JSON list of C-alpha atoms in Angstrom, two decimals:
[
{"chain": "A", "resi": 1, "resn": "UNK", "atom": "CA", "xyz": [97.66, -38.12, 73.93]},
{"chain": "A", "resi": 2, "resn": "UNK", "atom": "CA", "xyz": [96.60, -39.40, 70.36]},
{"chain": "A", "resi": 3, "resn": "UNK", "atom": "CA", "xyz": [94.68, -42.61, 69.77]},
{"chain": "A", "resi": 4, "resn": "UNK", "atom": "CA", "xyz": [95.34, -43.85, 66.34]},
{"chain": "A", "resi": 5, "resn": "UNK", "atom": "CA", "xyz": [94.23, -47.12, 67.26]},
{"chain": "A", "resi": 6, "resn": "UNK", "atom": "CA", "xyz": [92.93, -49.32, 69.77]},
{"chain": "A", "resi": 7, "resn": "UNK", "atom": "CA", "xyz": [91.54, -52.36, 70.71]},
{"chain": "A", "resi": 8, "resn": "UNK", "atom": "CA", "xyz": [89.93, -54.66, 73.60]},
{"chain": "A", "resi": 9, "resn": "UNK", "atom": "CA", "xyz": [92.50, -57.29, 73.94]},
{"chain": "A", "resi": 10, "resn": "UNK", "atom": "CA", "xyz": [92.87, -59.84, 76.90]},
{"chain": "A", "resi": 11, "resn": "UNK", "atom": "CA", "xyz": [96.05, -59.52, 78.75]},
{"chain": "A", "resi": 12, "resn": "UNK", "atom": "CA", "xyz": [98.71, -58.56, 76.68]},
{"chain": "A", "resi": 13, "resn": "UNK", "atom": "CA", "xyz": [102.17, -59.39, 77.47]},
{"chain": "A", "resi": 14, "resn": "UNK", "atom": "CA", "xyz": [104.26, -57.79, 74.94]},
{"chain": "A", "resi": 15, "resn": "UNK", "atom": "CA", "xyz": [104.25, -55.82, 71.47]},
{"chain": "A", "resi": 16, "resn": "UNK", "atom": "CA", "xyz": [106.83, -55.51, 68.58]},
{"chain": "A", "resi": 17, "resn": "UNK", "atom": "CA", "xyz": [106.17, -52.91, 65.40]},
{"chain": "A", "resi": 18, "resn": "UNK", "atom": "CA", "xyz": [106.89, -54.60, 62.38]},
{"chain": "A", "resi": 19, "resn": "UNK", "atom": "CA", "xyz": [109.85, -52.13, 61.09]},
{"chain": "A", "resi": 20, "resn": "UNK", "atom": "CA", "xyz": [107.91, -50.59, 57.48]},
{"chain": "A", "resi": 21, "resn": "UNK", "atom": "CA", "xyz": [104.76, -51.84, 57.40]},
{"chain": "A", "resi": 22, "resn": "UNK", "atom": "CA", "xyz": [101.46, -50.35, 59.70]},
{"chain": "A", "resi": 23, "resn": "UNK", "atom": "CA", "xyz": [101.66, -53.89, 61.77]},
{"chain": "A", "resi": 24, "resn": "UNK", "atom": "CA", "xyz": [101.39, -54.31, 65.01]},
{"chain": "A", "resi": 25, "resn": "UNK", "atom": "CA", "xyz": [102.08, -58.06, 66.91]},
{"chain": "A", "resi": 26, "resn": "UNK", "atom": "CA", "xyz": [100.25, -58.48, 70.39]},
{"chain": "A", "resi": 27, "resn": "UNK", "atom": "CA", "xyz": [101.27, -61.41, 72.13]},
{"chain": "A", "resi": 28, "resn": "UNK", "atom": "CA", "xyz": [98.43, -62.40, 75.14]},
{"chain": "A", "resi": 29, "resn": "UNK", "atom": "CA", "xyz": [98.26, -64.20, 78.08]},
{"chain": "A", "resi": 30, "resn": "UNK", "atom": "CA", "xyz": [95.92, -67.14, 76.94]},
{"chain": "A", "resi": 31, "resn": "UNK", "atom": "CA", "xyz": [98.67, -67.79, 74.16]},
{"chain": "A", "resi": 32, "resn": "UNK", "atom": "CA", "xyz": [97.36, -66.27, 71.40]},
{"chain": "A", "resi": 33, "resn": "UNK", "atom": "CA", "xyz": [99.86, -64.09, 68.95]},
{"chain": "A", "resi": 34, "resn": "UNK", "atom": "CA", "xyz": [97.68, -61.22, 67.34]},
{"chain": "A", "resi": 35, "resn": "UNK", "atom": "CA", "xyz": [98.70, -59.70, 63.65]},
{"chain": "A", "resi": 36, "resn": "UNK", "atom": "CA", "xyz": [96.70, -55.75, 63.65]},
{"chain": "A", "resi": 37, "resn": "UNK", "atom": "CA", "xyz": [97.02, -53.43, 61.17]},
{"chain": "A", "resi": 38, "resn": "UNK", "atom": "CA", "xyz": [96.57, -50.24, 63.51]},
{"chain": "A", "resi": 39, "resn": "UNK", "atom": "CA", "xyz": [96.11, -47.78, 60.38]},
{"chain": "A", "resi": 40, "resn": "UNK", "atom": "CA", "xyz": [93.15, -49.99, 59.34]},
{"chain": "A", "resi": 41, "resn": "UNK", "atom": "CA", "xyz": [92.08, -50.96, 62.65]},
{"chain": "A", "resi": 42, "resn": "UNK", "atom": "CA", "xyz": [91.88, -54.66, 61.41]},
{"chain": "A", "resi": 43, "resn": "UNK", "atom": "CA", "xyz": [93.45, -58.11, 62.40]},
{"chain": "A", "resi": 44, "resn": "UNK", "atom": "CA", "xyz": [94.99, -59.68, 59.80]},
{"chain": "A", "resi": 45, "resn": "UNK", "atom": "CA", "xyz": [96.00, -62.72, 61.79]},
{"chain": "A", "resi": 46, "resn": "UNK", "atom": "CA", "xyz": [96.13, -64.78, 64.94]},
{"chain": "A", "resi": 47, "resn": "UNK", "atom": "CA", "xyz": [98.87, -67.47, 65.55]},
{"chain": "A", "resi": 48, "resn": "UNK", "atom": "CA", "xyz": [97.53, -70.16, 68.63]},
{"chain": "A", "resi": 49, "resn": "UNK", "atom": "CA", "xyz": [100.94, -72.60, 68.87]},
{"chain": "A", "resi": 50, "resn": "UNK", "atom": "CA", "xyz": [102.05, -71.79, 72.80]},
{"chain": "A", "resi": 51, "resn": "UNK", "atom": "CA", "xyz": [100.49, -73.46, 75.17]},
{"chain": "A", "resi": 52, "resn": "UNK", "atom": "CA", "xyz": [99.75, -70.57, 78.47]},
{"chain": "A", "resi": 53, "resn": "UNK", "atom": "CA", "xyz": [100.93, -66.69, 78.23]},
{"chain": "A", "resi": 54, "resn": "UNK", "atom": "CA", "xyz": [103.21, -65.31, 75.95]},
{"chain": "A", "resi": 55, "resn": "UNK", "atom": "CA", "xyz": [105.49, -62.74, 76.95]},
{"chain": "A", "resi": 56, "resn": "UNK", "atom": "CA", "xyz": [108.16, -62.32, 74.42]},
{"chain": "A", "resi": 57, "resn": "UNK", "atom": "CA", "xyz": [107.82, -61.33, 70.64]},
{"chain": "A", "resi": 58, "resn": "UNK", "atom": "CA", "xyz": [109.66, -59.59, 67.83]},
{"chain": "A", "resi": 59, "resn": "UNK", "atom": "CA", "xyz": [109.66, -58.73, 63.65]},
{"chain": "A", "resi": 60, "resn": "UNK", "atom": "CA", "xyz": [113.22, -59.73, 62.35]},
{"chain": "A", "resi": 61, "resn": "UNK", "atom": "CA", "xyz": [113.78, -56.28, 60.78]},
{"chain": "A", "resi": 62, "resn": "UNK", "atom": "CA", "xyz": [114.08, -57.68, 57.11]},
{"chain": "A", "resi": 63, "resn": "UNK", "atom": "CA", "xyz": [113.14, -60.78, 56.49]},
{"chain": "A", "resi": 64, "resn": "UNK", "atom": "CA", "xyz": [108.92, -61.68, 57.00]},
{"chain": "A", "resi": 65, "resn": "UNK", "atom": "CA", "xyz": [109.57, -64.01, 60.25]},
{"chain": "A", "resi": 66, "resn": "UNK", "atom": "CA", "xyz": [108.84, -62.94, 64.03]},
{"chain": "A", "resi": 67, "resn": "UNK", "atom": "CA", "xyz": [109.81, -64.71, 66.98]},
{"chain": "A", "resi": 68, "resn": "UNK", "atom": "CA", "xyz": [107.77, -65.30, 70.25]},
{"chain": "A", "resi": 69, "resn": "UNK", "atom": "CA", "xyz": [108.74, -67.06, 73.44]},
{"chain": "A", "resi": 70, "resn": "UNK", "atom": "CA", "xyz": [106.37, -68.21, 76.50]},
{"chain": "A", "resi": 71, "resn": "UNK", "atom": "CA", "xyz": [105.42, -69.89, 79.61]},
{"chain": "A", "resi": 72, "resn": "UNK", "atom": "CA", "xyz": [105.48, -73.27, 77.80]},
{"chain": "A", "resi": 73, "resn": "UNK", "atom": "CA", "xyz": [109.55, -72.62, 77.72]},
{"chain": "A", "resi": 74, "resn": "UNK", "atom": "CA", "xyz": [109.37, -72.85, 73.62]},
{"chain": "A", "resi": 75, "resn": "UNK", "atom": "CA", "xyz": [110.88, -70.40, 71.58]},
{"chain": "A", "resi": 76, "resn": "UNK", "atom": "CA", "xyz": [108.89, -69.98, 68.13]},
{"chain": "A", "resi": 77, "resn": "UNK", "atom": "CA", "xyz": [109.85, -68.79, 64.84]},
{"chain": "A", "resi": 78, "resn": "UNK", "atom": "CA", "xyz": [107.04, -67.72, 62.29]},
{"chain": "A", "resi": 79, "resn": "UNK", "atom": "CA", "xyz": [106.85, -67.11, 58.45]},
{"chain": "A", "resi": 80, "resn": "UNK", "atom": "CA", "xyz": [103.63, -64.38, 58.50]},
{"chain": "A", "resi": 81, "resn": "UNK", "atom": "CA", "xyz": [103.67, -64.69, 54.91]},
{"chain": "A", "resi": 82, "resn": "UNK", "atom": "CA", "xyz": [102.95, -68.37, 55.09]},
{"chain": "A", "resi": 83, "resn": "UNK", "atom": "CA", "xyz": [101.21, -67.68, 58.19]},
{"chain": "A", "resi": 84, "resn": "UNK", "atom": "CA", "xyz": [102.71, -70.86, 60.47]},
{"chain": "A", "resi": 85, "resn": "UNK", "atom": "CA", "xyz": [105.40, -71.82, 62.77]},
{"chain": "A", "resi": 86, "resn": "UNK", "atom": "CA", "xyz": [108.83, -72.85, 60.90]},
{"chain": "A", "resi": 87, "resn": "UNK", "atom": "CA", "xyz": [109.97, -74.56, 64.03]},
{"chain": "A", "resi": 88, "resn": "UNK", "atom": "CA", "xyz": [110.62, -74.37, 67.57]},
{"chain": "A", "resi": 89, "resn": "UNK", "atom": "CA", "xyz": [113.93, -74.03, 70.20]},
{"chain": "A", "resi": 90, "resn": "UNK", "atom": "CA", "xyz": [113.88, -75.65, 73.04]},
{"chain": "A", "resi": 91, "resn": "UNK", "atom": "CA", "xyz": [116.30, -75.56, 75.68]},
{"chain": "A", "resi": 92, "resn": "UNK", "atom": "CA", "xyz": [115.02, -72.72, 78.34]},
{"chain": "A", "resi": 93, "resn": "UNK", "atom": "CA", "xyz": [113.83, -74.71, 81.77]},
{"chain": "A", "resi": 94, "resn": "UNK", "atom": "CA", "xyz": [111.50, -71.89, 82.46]},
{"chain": "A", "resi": 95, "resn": "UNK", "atom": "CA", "xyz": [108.84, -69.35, 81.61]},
{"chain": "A", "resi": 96, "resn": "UNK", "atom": "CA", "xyz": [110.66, -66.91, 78.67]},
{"chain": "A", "resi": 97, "resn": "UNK", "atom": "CA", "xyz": [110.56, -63.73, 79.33]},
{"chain": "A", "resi": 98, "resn": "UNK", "atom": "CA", "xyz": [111.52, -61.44, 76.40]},
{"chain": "A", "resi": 99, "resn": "UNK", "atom": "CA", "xyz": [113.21, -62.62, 72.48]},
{"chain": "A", "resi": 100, "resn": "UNK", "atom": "CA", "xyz": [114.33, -60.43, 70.49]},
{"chain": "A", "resi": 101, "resn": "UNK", "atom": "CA", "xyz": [116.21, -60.79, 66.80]},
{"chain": "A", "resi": 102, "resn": "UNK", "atom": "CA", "xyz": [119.79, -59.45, 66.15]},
{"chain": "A", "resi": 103, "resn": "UNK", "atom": "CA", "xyz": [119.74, -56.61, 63.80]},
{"chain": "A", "resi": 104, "resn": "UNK", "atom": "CA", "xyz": [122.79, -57.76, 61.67]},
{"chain": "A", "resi": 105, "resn": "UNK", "atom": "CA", "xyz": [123.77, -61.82, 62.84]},
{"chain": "A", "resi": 106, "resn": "UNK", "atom": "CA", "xyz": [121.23, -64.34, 62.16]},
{"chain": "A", "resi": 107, "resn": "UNK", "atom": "CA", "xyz": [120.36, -64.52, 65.95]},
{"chain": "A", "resi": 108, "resn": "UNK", "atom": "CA", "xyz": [117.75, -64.47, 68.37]},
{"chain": "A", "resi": 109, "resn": "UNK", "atom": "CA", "xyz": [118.13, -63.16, 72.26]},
{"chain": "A", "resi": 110, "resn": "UNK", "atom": "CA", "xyz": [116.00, -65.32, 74.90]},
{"chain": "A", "resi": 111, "resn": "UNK", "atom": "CA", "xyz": [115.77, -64.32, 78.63]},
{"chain": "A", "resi": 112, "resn": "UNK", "atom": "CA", "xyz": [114.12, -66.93, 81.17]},
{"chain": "A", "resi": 113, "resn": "UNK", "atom": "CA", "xyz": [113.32, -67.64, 84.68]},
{"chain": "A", "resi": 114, "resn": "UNK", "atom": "CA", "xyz": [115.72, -69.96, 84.63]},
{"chain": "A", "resi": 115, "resn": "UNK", "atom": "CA", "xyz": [118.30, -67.44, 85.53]},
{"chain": "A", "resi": 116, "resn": "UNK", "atom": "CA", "xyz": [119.72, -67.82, 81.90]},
{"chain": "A", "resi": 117, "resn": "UNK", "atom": "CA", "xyz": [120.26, -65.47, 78.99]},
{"chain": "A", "resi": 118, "resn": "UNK", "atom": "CA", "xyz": [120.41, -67.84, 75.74]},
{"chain": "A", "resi": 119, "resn": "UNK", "atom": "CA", "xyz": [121.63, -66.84, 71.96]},
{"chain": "A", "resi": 120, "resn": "UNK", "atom": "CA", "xyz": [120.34, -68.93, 69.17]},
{"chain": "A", "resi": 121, "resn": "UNK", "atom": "CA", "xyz": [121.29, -68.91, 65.47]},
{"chain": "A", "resi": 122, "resn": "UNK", "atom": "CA", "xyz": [118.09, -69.48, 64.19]},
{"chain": "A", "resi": 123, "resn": "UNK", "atom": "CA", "xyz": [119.05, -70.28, 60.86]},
{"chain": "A", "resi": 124, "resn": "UNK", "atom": "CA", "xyz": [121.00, -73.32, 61.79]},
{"chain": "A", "resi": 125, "resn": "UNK", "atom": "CA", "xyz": [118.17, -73.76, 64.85]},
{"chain": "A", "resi": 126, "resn": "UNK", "atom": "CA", "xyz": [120.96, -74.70, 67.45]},
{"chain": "A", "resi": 127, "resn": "UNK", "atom": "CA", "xyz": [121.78, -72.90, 70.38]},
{"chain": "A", "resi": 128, "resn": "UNK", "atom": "CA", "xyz": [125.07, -70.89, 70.40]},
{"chain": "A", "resi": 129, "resn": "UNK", "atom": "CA", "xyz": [125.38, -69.20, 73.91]},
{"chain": "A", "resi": 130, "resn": "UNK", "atom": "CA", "xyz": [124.27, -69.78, 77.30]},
{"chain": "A", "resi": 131, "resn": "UNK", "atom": "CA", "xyz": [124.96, -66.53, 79.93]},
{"chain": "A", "resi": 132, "resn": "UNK", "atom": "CA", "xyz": [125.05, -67.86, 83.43]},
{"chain": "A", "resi": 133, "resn": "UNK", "atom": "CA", "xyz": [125.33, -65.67, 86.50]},
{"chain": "A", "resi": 134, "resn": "UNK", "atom": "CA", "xyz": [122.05, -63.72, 87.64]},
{"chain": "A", "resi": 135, "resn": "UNK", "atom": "CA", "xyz": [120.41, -65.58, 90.03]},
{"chain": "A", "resi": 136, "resn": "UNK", "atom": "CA", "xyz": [116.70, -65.10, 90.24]},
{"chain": "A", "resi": 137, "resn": "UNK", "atom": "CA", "xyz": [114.40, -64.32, 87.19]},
{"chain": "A", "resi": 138, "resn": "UNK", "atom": "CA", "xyz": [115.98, -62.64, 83.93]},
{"chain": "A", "resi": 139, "resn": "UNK", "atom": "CA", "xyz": [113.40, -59.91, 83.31]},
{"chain": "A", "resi": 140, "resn": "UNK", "atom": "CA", "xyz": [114.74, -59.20, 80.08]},
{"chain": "A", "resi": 141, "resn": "UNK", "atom": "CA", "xyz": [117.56, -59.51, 77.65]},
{"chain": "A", "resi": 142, "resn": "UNK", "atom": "CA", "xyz": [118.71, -57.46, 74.39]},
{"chain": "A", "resi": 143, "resn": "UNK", "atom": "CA", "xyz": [121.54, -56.71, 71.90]},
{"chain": "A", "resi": 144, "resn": "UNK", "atom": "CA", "xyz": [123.00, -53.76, 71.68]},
{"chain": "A", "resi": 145, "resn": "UNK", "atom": "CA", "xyz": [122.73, -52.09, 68.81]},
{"chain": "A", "resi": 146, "resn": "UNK", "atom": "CA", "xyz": [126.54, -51.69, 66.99]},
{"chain": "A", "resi": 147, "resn": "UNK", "atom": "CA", "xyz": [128.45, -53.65, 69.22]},
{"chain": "A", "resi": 148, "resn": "UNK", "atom": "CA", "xyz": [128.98, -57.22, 70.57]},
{"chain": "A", "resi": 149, "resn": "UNK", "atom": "CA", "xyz": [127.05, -56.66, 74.01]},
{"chain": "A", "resi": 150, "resn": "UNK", "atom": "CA", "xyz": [124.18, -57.66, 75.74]},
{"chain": "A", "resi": 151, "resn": "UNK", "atom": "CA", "xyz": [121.98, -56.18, 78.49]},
{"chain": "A", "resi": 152, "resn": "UNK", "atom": "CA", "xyz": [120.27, -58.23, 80.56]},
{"chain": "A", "resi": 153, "resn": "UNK", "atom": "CA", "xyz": [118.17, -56.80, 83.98]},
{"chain": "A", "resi": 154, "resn": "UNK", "atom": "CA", "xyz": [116.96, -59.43, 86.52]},
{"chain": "A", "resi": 155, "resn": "UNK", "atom": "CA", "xyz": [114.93, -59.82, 89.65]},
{"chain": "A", "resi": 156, "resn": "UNK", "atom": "CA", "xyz": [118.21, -60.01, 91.69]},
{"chain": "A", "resi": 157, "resn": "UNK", "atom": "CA", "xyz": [118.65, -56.14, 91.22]},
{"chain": "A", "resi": 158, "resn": "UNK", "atom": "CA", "xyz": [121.03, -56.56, 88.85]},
{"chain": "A", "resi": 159, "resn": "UNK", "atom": "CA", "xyz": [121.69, -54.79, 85.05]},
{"chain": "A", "resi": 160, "resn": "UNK", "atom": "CA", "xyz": [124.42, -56.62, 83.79]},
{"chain": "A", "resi": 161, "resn": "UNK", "atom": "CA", "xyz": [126.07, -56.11, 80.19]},
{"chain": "A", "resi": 162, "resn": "UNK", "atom": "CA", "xyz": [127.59, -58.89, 78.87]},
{"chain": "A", "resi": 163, "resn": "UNK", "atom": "CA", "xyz": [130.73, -58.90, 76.06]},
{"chain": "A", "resi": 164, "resn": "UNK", "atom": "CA", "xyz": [129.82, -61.48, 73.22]},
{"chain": "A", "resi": 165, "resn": "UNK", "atom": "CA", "xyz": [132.89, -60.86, 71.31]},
{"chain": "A", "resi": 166, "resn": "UNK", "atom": "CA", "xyz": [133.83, -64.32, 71.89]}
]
């Protein structure tokens, strides 16, 4: 095992690379977003918007904005250059569970205990999609790479991929 970096941290709840530079984003359970640089070993920056744990977080791949969702049921998008929240989604009735960008579409993936699986353009801030049909806690939620799918796992023992073509 190799240990380039590491660092006493309370509770983390999820991780996202940024995609070129040596950044890593730790989101915690007391609601704090983390900014490290793990070649340098240093924080660069800490983002304290959510209110309780947040579990979801992810670098769009090109542009310098990352999104994090939580147990406050608010989805966040943030500028790390101008190091602050554009705005918030709401619309989850739940803790959120996992976001994730869209690697071509200006979209962002949400999963919730709400039983719901929700797509939001995030440049027009509006929710697009809302996939109903687990029913207990969606785990996670993520777009497939090439094509117009989504995978989704839940609590109910399900893994279902969903066809967004529509």
């Amino acid at each position: 095992m190799l240990i380039k970096f590491e660092s006493k941290s309370h509770r983390v709840k999820g991780l996202s690379f940024h995609p070129s530079r040596p950044w890593i984003l730790a989101s915690l359970h007391n609601g704090v977003i983390q900014l490290w640089d793990y070649r340098m070993c240093t924080l660069i920056d800490r983002y304290d918007e959510h209110d309780g744990p947040v579990r979801g977080i992810d670098f769009h791949s090109n542009q310098p904005l990352f999104v994090s969702g939580g147990d406050d049921y608010k989805i966040k998008v943030w500028n790390y250059k101008q190091k602050r929240c554009l705005f918030t989604l709401l619309g989850h009735l739940d803790y959120i569970r996992t976001t994730f960008f869209h690697k071509e579409y200006p979209w962002v993936i949400s999963a919730s205990d709400d039983q719901t699986i929700r797509i939001w353009n995030w440049q027009s801030r509006t929710c697009i999609s809302v996939l109903t049909g687990h029913n207990h806690y969606v785990m996670c939620a993520q777009f497939h790479a090439t094509e117009d799918l989504v995978a989704s796992a839940s609590l109910d023992q399900t893994i279902r991929i969903w066809d967004i073509s529509g």
